[in-house]
Amino acid sequence: MASFPLSVNEKLIARSRTVGELLAPTSPFDKKCGRENWTVAFAPDGSYFAWSQGHRIVKLVPWSQCLNNFLLHSTKNVANSISPRLPRQNSDTGQKNKPCEHIIDCGDIVWSLAFGSSVPEKQSRCVNIEWHRFKFGQDQLLLATGLNNGRIKIWDVYTGKLLLNLMDHTEVVRDLTFAPDGSLILVSASRDKTLRVWDLKDDGNMMKVLRGHQNWVYGCAFSPDSSILCSVGASKAVFLWDMDKYSMIRKLEGHHNDVVACEFSPDGALLATASYDTRVYVWDPHLGVILLEFGHLFPPPTPIFAGGANDRWVRSVSFSHDGLHIASLADDKMVRFWRIDEEYPVQVAPLNNGLCCTFSTDGSVLAAGQDGSVYFWATPRQVSSLQHLCRMAIRRVMPTSQVKNLPIPSKVVEFLCYQI
């Protein structure tokens, strides 16, 4: 089957502007094998950026300082040259040091990481709360790292110190996600075919094991209101879970190969999934239907050949802060920026061996990891339509089913709904 990196329409698309890069240090004898950057992440408040440099190392850097250095040095910046010169809130220890970078040796290959921030009024779900080893306050910022040996290590971002060592998975911890509500509920996805729910406000005790996947679990993501969890994995699996009852809501069917990444839109109305079948699907998770399809192979493969086009496997997907754009990263050495209302990308950028990507907290920058280094691009700047702004506003407070039952004219309901 003949294939081309870009369709005729895509060849006319503008290239995204490079913002900067963070390069992992190398030595003459450093082997490239083992330097895969499987994960990149921004802190919820935008204060820090973290990525896996390969082998056992995670680098934590103040994000504002990164941006300043990008401007100072045009577009390039070596990771080891970043200087910590930013104000920050005090940590629980009462120290008033300025934020600084940390090089963390996790002791094993790092496959996943996630930031978690604490909100005091979100109490632990544990019944016995008389005594806890850790009392996470309002200023707590944690970094969770998922390792090759199945362990999850929890670090204090401000000090770089190890706080907790969570041990229960028996295989690689492929992905991690914190509940966005500040409860410090952590979910881990593993090759042992399970998802595990941890309560860090209860000293990291495991609350629940979610079973349903018949094969490796590649990724997981919370909805913005923390009520729903999406998990994706091998054998075309896309599952939705009720995180109040810890029960499966439904299985989404449509992909033709392993599904490796997922993320909800900022209003929770849409869910994007990326698969080795060369496609990104955008779903209405509340109805279980596919609304959009973004293809990375032209013409698209038939289902029987969906696993054969391995030079177009989609590795990662991320929703922008504006809810209008989605970024995807594929094996054809391209990063693509899509609008949710257009068939073809609005911008593209080159990247060899890319494995992961995520938007910055404010949505202005996309970070993508490759061979221990990170590359950054400016995201498309487009004005959202009145319809999109109305959709975003109403979906933040009610799901599709409730919107459709509103006592308003049918045309207005149609205006407020994401359509197939």
Short mmCIF file of C-alpha atoms in Angstrom, two decimals:
data_model
loop_
_atom_site.label_atom_id
_atom_site.label_comp_id
_atom_site.label_asym_id
_atom_site.label_seq_id
_atom_site.Cartn_x
_atom_site.Cartn_y
_atom_site.Cartn_z
CA MET A 1 0.00 0.00 0.00
CA ALA A 2 1.53 3.31 -1.08
CA SER A 3 1.52 6.08 1.49
CA PHE A 4 2.75 9.65 1.78
CA PRO A 5 3.74 11.66 4.86
CA LEU A 6 1.35 14.50 3.96
CA SER A 7 -1.72 14.79 1.80
CA VAL A 8 -1.97 17.42 -0.93
CA ASN A 9 -3.96 19.62 1.43
CA GLU A 10 -1.40 19.27 4.23
CA LYS A 11 1.50 20.36 2.02
CA LEU A 12 0.00 23.85 1.99
CA ILE A 13 -0.24 24.07 5.78
CA ALA A 14 1.87 26.56 7.70
CA ARG A 15 4.75 25.32 9.84
CA SER A 16 4.50 25.92 13.54
CA ARG A 17 7.03 28.37 15.01
CA THR A 18 9.75 26.85 17.21
CA VAL A 19 9.87 28.32 20.70
CA GLY A 20 12.84 26.47 22.19
CA GLU A 21 14.36 23.17 23.15
CA LEU A 22 15.79 21.50 26.25
CA LEU A 23 18.61 19.16 25.29
CA ALA A 24 19.66 16.24 27.43
CA PRO A 25 23.41 16.19 28.18
CA THR A 26 25.35 13.59 26.22
CA SER A 27 28.80 12.08 26.46
CA PRO A 28 30.90 10.47 23.70
CA PHE A 29 30.09 7.03 25.09
CA ASP A 30 26.42 7.66 25.85
CA LYS A 31 24.27 5.07 24.13
CA LYS A 32 21.11 6.34 22.52
CA CYS A 33 19.24 3.20 23.58
CA GLY A 34 17.56 3.88 26.89
CA ARG A 35 17.33 7.64 26.33
CA GLU A 36 13.71 7.53 25.17
CA ASN A 37 11.64 10.40 26.52
CA TRP A 38 8.32 8.70 27.27
CA THR A 39 6.73 11.50 29.24
CA VAL A 40 6.56 15.30 29.60
CA ALA A 41 4.35 17.31 31.97
CA PHE A 42 3.53 20.83 33.15
CA ALA A 43 2.54 21.61 36.74
CA PRO A 44 -1.17 22.56 37.12
CA ASP A 45 -0.24 26.14 38.01
CA GLY A 46 2.33 26.38 35.22
CA SER A 47 5.21 26.84 37.64
CA TYR A 48 7.29 23.79 36.68
CA PHE A 49 8.01 21.57 33.71
CA ALA A 50 9.28 18.00 33.99
CA TRP A 51 10.44 15.37 31.53
CA SER A 52 12.24 12.05 31.49
CA GLN A 53 15.76 12.41 30.10
CA GLY A 54 16.06 8.68 29.58
CA HIS A 55 17.60 5.90 31.64
CA ARG A 56 16.57 6.76 35.25
CA ILE A 57 16.64 10.56 35.20
CA VAL A 58 13.80 13.08 35.47
CA LYS A 59 14.53 16.79 35.13
CA LEU A 60 12.42 19.41 36.95
CA VAL A 61 12.79 23.04 35.85
CA PRO A 62 10.96 26.33 36.61
CA TRP A 63 8.88 26.94 33.48
CA SER A 64 9.00 30.75 33.53
CA GLN A 65 12.79 30.59 33.65
CA CYS A 66 12.74 28.29 30.62
CA LEU A 67 10.70 30.81 28.66
CA ASN A 68 13.02 33.63 29.69
CA ASN A 69 16.05 31.65 28.56
CA PHE A 70 14.38 30.79 25.25
CA LEU A 71 13.93 34.50 24.59
CA LEU A 72 17.46 35.26 25.77
CA HIS A 73 19.12 32.57 23.64
CA SER A 74 16.78 32.81 20.62
CA THR A 75 15.43 29.26 20.48
CA LYS A 76 18.01 26.96 22.06
CA ASN A 77 18.74 26.13 25.64
CA VAL A 78 20.80 23.35 27.17
CA ALA A 79 18.99 21.82 30.13
CA ASN A 80 21.95 22.02 32.48
CA SER A 81 22.36 25.77 32.01
CA ILE A 82 19.01 26.83 33.49
CA SER A 83 19.42 29.07 36.53
CA PRO A 84 16.76 29.11 39.28
CA ARG A 85 15.68 32.72 39.74
CA LEU A 86 11.92 32.86 40.31
CA PRO A 87 9.70 33.67 43.29
CA ARG A 88 7.34 30.97 44.51
CA GLN A 89 5.01 30.17 47.34
CA ASN A 90 6.42 28.71 50.51
CA SER A 91 6.51 24.94 50.84
CA ASP A 92 5.14 23.04 53.82
CA THR A 93 8.55 23.17 55.46
CA GLY A 94 8.29 26.95 55.73
CA GLN A 95 11.37 27.46 53.58
CA LYS A 96 11.35 30.60 51.46
CA ASN A 97 13.85 29.55 48.84
CA LYS A 98 13.33 30.49 45.25
CA PRO A 99 12.29 27.67 42.92
CA CYS A 100 15.13 25.66 41.52
CA GLU A 101 15.67 22.86 39.10
CA HIS A 102 16.15 19.31 40.29
CA ILE A 103 17.73 16.29 38.68
CA ILE A 104 15.97 13.24 40.10
CA ASP A 105 17.43 9.74 39.88
CA CYS A 106 14.40 7.44 40.10
CA GLY A 107 16.46 4.25 40.30
CA ASP A 108 14.86 2.64 37.23
CA ILE A 109 13.65 3.53 33.73
CA VAL A 110 10.93 6.21 33.91
CA TRP A 111 7.85 5.57 31.79
CA SER A 112 5.39 8.11 33.18
CA LEU A 113 5.10 11.17 35.39
CA ALA A 114 2.37 13.51 36.60
CA PHE A 115 2.08 16.62 38.76
CA GLY A 116 -0.42 16.81 41.60
CA SER A 117 -1.41 19.84 43.68
CA SER A 118 -3.30 19.80 46.97
CA VAL A 119 -6.45 21.62 48.05
CA PRO A 120 -6.95 21.48 51.85
CA GLU A 121 -10.76 21.29 51.75
CA LYS A 122 -10.56 18.10 49.67
CA GLN A 123 -10.35 15.55 52.45
CA SER A 124 -9.04 12.01 52.18
CA ARG A 125 -11.62 9.33 51.41
CA CYS A 126 -10.04 7.18 54.10
CA VAL A 127 -12.25 6.60 57.15
CA ASN A 128 -9.34 6.51 59.59
CA ILE A 129 -7.90 10.03 59.44
CA GLU A 130 -6.68 10.33 63.02
CA TRP A 131 -3.03 10.27 62.05
CA HIS A 132 -1.13 10.67 58.81
CA ARG A 133 2.57 10.66 58.13
CA PHE A 134 2.17 13.47 55.59
CA LYS A 135 -0.08 16.49 56.01
CA PHE A 136 -0.33 18.01 52.57
CA GLY A 137 -1.13 21.70 52.76
CA GLN A 138 -2.38 24.25 50.26
CA ASP A 139 1.09 24.87 48.85
CA GLN A 140 1.99 21.25 48.20
CA LEU A 141 3.15 20.34 44.70
CA LEU A 142 4.02 16.70 44.06
CA LEU A 143 5.55 14.79 41.17
CA ALA A 144 4.68 11.13 40.65
CA THR A 145 7.01 8.95 38.55
CA GLY A 146 6.03 5.55 37.19
CA LEU A 147 8.90 3.10 36.77
CA ASN A 148 9.88 0.04 34.78
CA ASN A 149 9.81 -2.20 37.89
CA GLY A 150 6.17 -1.36 38.70
CA ARG A 151 6.92 1.13 41.46
CA ILE A 152 5.58 4.67 41.72
CA LYS A 153 7.74 7.24 43.48
CA ILE A 154 6.29 10.49 44.83
CA TRP A 155 8.58 13.55 45.07
CA ASP A 156 8.31 17.01 46.60
CA VAL A 157 8.73 19.35 43.63
CA TYR A 158 10.12 22.23 45.70
CA THR A 159 12.83 20.20 47.44
CA GLY A 160 13.36 17.27 45.08
CA LYS A 161 13.03 14.86 48.03
CA LEU A 162 11.44 11.42 47.83
CA LEU A 163 8.25 11.26 49.92
CA LEU A 164 6.54 7.97 49.09
CA ASN A 165 7.30 4.69 47.35
CA LEU A 166 4.11 3.00 46.12
CA MET A 167 4.50 -0.72 45.44
CA ASP A 168 1.74 -2.90 44.08
CA HIS A 169 1.97 -3.08 40.30
CA THR A 170 3.82 -6.10 38.93
CA GLU A 171 4.73 -4.59 35.55
CA VAL A 172 5.71 -1.28 33.96
CA VAL A 173 3.69 1.74 35.13
CA ARG A 174 2.87 3.14 31.71
CA ASP A 175 0.88 6.23 32.70
CA LEU A 176 -0.13 8.35 35.70
CA THR A 177 -2.81 10.98 36.23
CA PHE A 178 -3.91 13.04 39.23
CA ALA A 179 -7.54 14.05 39.77
CA PRO A 180 -7.79 17.75 38.81
CA ASP A 181 -9.86 18.61 41.91
CA GLY A 182 -6.88 18.84 44.29
CA SER A 183 -7.82 15.69 46.20
CA LEU A 184 -4.43 14.10 45.41
CA ILE A 185 -6.16 10.99 44.10
CA LEU A 186 -3.66 9.32 41.76
CA VAL A 187 -4.48 6.71 39.12
CA SER A 188 -1.80 4.50 37.57
CA ALA A 189 -2.05 2.45 34.37
CA SER A 190 0.19 -0.58 34.00
CA ARG A 191 1.21 -3.39 31.73
CA ASP A 192 -0.10 -5.75 34.42
CA LYS A 193 -3.56 -5.05 32.87
CA THR A 194 -4.84 -3.04 35.84
CA LEU A 195 -5.46 0.54 36.94
CA ARG A 196 -4.85 1.35 40.59
CA VAL A 197 -6.27 4.25 42.56
CA TRP A 198 -4.09 5.78 45.28
CA ASP A 199 -4.97 8.35 47.96
CA LEU A 200 -1.88 10.44 48.65
CA LYS A 201 -3.67 12.33 51.43
CA ASP A 202 -3.92 8.95 53.13
CA ASP A 203 -0.14 8.47 52.93
CA GLY A 204 -0.43 6.89 49.48
CA ASN A 205 -2.67 3.97 50.45
CA MET A 206 -4.19 2.13 47.51
CA MET A 207 -7.97 2.53 47.44
CA LYS A 208 -9.09 0.42 44.50
CA VAL A 209 -7.97 -1.82 41.64
CA LEU A 210 -9.87 -1.26 38.37
CA ARG A 211 -10.00 -4.44 36.30
CA GLY A 212 -11.42 -4.82 32.83
CA HIS A 213 -8.52 -4.57 30.41
CA GLN A 214 -7.52 -7.90 28.89
CA ASN A 215 -4.07 -6.64 27.91
CA TRP A 216 -1.60 -3.83 28.60
CA VAL A 217 -3.03 -0.50 29.76
CA TYR A 218 -1.22 2.30 27.95
CA GLY A 219 -2.82 5.46 29.29
CA CYS A 220 -5.42 7.10 31.53
CA ALA A 221 -6.94 10.55 31.94
CA PHE A 222 -9.44 12.23 34.28
CA SER A 223 -12.34 14.37 33.11
CA PRO A 224 -12.02 18.02 34.27
CA ASP A 225 -14.52 17.49 37.10
CA SER A 226 -12.69 14.32 38.24
CA SER A 227 -15.87 12.23 37.99
CA ILE A 228 -14.88 10.10 34.98
CA LEU A 229 -11.66 8.29 34.13
CA CYS A 230 -10.77 7.15 30.63
CA SER A 231 -8.31 4.29 30.21
CA VAL A 232 -6.88 3.01 26.92
CA GLY A 233 -4.82 -0.02 26.03
CA ALA A 234 -3.97 -2.89 23.74
CA SER A 235 -6.64 -4.80 21.82
CA LYS A 236 -8.46 -1.58 20.79
CA ALA A 237 -9.54 -0.89 24.39
CA VAL A 238 -11.13 2.44 25.41
CA PHE A 239 -12.93 2.27 28.78
CA LEU A 240 -14.80 4.91 30.79
CA TRP A 241 -15.00 4.57 34.59
CA ASP A 242 -17.23 6.19 37.20
CA MET A 243 -14.73 7.40 39.82
CA ASP A 244 -17.34 7.81 42.55
CA LYS A 245 -18.47 4.18 42.34
CA TYR A 246 -15.24 2.77 40.79
CA SER A 247 -17.33 0.98 38.18
CA MET A 248 -17.10 0.81 34.40
CA ILE A 249 -19.54 3.09 32.58
CA ARG A 250 -19.01 1.86 29.04
CA LYS A 251 -16.53 0.64 26.48
CA LEU A 252 -15.99 2.84 23.41
CA GLU A 253 -15.63 0.83 20.20
CA GLY A 254 -14.19 2.11 16.93
CA HIS A 255 -10.41 1.81 16.87
CA HIS A 256 -8.76 -0.98 14.89
CA ASN A 257 -5.49 -1.34 16.81
CA ASP A 258 -3.90 -0.60 20.20
CA VAL A 259 -5.02 2.71 21.72
CA VAL A 260 -2.07 4.42 23.41
CA ALA A 261 -3.16 7.89 24.59
CA CYS A 262 -6.27 9.80 25.64
CA GLU A 263 -7.28 13.21 26.95
CA PHE A 264 -10.51 15.06 27.73
CA SER A 265 -11.31 18.53 26.43
CA PRO A 266 -11.23 21.35 29.02
CA ASP A 267 -15.03 21.36 29.24
CA GLY A 268 -15.25 17.56 29.53
CA ALA A 269 -17.58 17.31 26.54
CA LEU A 270 -15.05 15.65 24.22
CA LEU A 271 -12.51 12.86 24.52
CA ALA A 272 -9.56 12.42 22.15
CA THR A 273 -7.90 9.00 21.71
CA ALA A 274 -4.79 8.12 19.69
CA SER A 275 -4.15 4.70 18.21
CA TYR A 276 -1.68 2.63 16.24
CA ASP A 277 -4.44 2.40 13.61
CA THR A 278 -3.10 5.79 12.35
CA ARG A 279 -6.13 7.72 13.63
CA VAL A 280 -7.16 10.12 16.35
CA TYR A 281 -10.83 9.85 17.26
CA VAL A 282 -12.77 12.59 19.06
CA TRP A 283 -15.70 11.14 21.02
CA ASP A 284 -18.70 12.38 22.90
CA PRO A 285 -17.90 10.28 25.99
CA HIS A 286 -21.39 10.77 27.42
CA LEU A 287 -23.04 9.24 24.36
CA GLY A 288 -20.23 6.89 23.34
CA VAL A 289 -20.17 8.08 19.71
CA ILE A 290 -17.33 9.23 17.44
CA LEU A 291 -17.72 12.87 16.43
CA LEU A 292 -14.48 13.42 14.50
CA GLU A 293 -11.69 11.43 12.89
CA PHE A 294 -8.20 12.80 12.23
CA GLY A 295 -6.28 10.54 9.86
CA HIS A 296 -2.49 10.31 9.57
CA LEU A 297 -2.34 8.02 6.52
CA PHE A 298 -3.71 8.86 3.08
CA PRO A 299 -5.65 6.99 1.92
CA PRO A 300 -6.62 5.59 5.32
CA PRO A 301 -5.90 1.90 5.91
CA THR A 302 -8.70 -0.64 5.79
CA PRO A 303 -9.41 -2.34 9.14
CA ILE A 304 -7.64 -5.54 8.08
CA PHE A 305 -4.41 -3.61 7.43
CA ALA A 306 -4.81 -1.16 10.30
CA GLY A 307 -1.85 -2.61 12.20
CA GLY A 308 0.48 -2.72 9.22
CA ALA A 309 1.10 0.97 8.63
CA ASN A 310 3.58 1.24 11.48
CA ASP A 311 5.29 4.29 10.03
CA ARG A 312 2.11 6.27 10.80
CA TRP A 313 1.32 5.02 14.30
CA VAL A 314 -0.03 7.86 16.43
CA ARG A 315 1.92 8.03 19.69
CA SER A 316 0.35 10.89 21.62
CA VAL A 317 -2.56 13.32 21.66
CA SER A 318 -3.27 16.46 23.69
CA PHE A 319 -6.15 18.94 24.00
CA SER A 320 -5.35 22.65 24.11
CA HIS A 321 -6.58 25.00 26.81
CA ASP A 322 -8.99 26.69 24.39
CA GLY A 323 -10.77 23.41 23.63
CA LEU A 324 -10.49 24.26 19.94
CA HIS A 325 -7.18 22.60 19.08
CA ILE A 326 -5.75 19.10 19.37
CA ALA A 327 -2.11 18.13 18.89
CA SER A 328 -1.05 14.70 17.66
CA LEU A 329 2.35 13.12 17.30
CA ALA A 330 2.96 10.23 14.89
CA ASP A 331 5.77 8.00 13.64
CA ASP A 332 5.85 9.81 10.28
CA LYS A 333 8.10 12.43 11.94
CA MET A 334 5.39 15.06 12.14
CA VAL A 335 3.58 16.96 14.88
CA ARG A 336 0.16 18.13 13.79
CA PHE A 337 -2.18 20.80 15.19
CA TRP A 338 -5.84 20.24 14.38
CA ARG A 339 -8.99 22.30 14.87
CA ILE A 340 -11.95 20.30 16.09
CA ASP A 341 -14.06 21.68 13.23
CA GLU A 342 -11.65 21.09 10.33
CA GLU A 343 -10.60 17.95 8.46
CA TYR A 344 -6.95 18.83 7.93
CA PRO A 345 -4.28 20.19 10.32
CA VAL A 346 -3.92 23.95 10.66
CA GLN A 347 -0.19 23.72 11.46
CA VAL A 348 2.54 21.07 11.34
CA ALA A 349 6.08 20.72 12.67
CA PRO A 350 8.86 18.15 12.10
CA LEU A 351 10.00 15.80 14.89
CA ASN A 352 11.97 12.57 14.62
CA ASN A 353 11.32 9.74 17.08
CA GLY A 354 8.71 11.68 19.02
CA LEU A 355 6.93 9.73 21.76
CA CYS A 356 4.89 12.18 23.86
CA CYS A 357 3.40 15.66 23.77
CA THR A 358 1.39 17.99 25.97
CA PHE A 359 0.19 21.59 25.93
CA SER A 360 1.40 24.07 28.52
CA THR A 361 -1.04 25.06 31.24
CA ASP A 362 -2.06 28.24 29.41
CA GLY A 363 -2.15 26.44 26.05
CA SER A 364 0.38 28.74 24.37
CA VAL A 365 3.12 26.13 23.89
CA LEU A 366 3.26 22.46 22.93
CA ALA A 367 6.05 20.35 24.41
CA ALA A 368 7.11 17.09 22.72
CA GLY A 369 9.68 14.57 23.92
CA GLN A 370 12.28 12.81 21.80
CA ASP A 371 15.45 10.87 22.75
CA GLY A 372 15.79 12.48 26.17
CA SER A 373 15.27 16.03 24.89
CA VAL A 374 12.21 18.26 24.59
CA TYR A 375 11.13 20.57 21.78
CA PHE A 376 8.60 23.40 22.06
CA TRP A 377 6.35 25.01 19.46
CA ALA A 378 3.98 27.96 19.55
CA THR A 379 0.40 26.76 19.27
CA PRO A 380 -2.09 28.16 16.73
CA ARG A 381 -3.59 31.47 17.79
CA GLN A 382 -7.14 31.64 16.52
CA VAL A 383 -10.26 33.36 17.83
CA SER A 384 -12.93 30.93 18.95
CA SER A 385 -16.37 31.28 17.45
CA LEU A 386 -19.34 32.38 19.55
CA GLN A 387 -20.75 28.88 19.12
CA HIS A 388 -17.59 27.26 20.50
CA LEU A 389 -17.50 29.64 23.48
CA CYS A 390 -21.16 28.89 24.24
CA ARG A 391 -20.53 25.15 24.00
CA MET A 392 -17.55 25.38 26.33
CA ALA A 393 -19.49 27.47 28.87
CA ILE A 394 -22.51 25.17 29.10
CA ARG A 395 -20.55 21.90 28.99
CA ARG A 396 -18.57 22.91 32.03
CA VAL A 397 -21.78 22.55 34.05
CA MET A 398 -23.78 19.82 32.29
CA PRO A 399 -23.23 16.79 30.01
CA THR A 400 -24.72 16.15 26.57
CA SER A 401 -27.86 14.42 27.83
CA GLN A 402 -28.82 17.36 30.04
CA VAL A 403 -28.15 19.89 27.28
CA LYS A 404 -30.49 17.98 24.97
CA ASN A 405 -33.23 18.01 27.61
CA LEU A 406 -33.14 21.77 28.21
CA PRO A 407 -36.53 23.50 27.69
CA ILE A 408 -35.25 25.62 24.82
CA PRO A 409 -35.87 25.63 21.04
CA SER A 410 -34.39 22.67 19.15
CA LYS A 411 -32.25 24.97 17.02
CA VAL A 412 -30.62 26.38 20.14
CA VAL A 413 -29.99 22.86 21.45
CA GLU A 414 -28.38 21.98 18.12
CA PHE A 415 -26.26 25.14 18.35
CA LEU A 416 -24.99 24.08 21.80
CA CYS A 417 -24.15 20.48 20.88
CA TYR A 418 -21.00 19.08 19.32
CA GLN A 419 -22.32 17.43 16.17
CA ILE A 420 -21.27 14.32 14.24
#
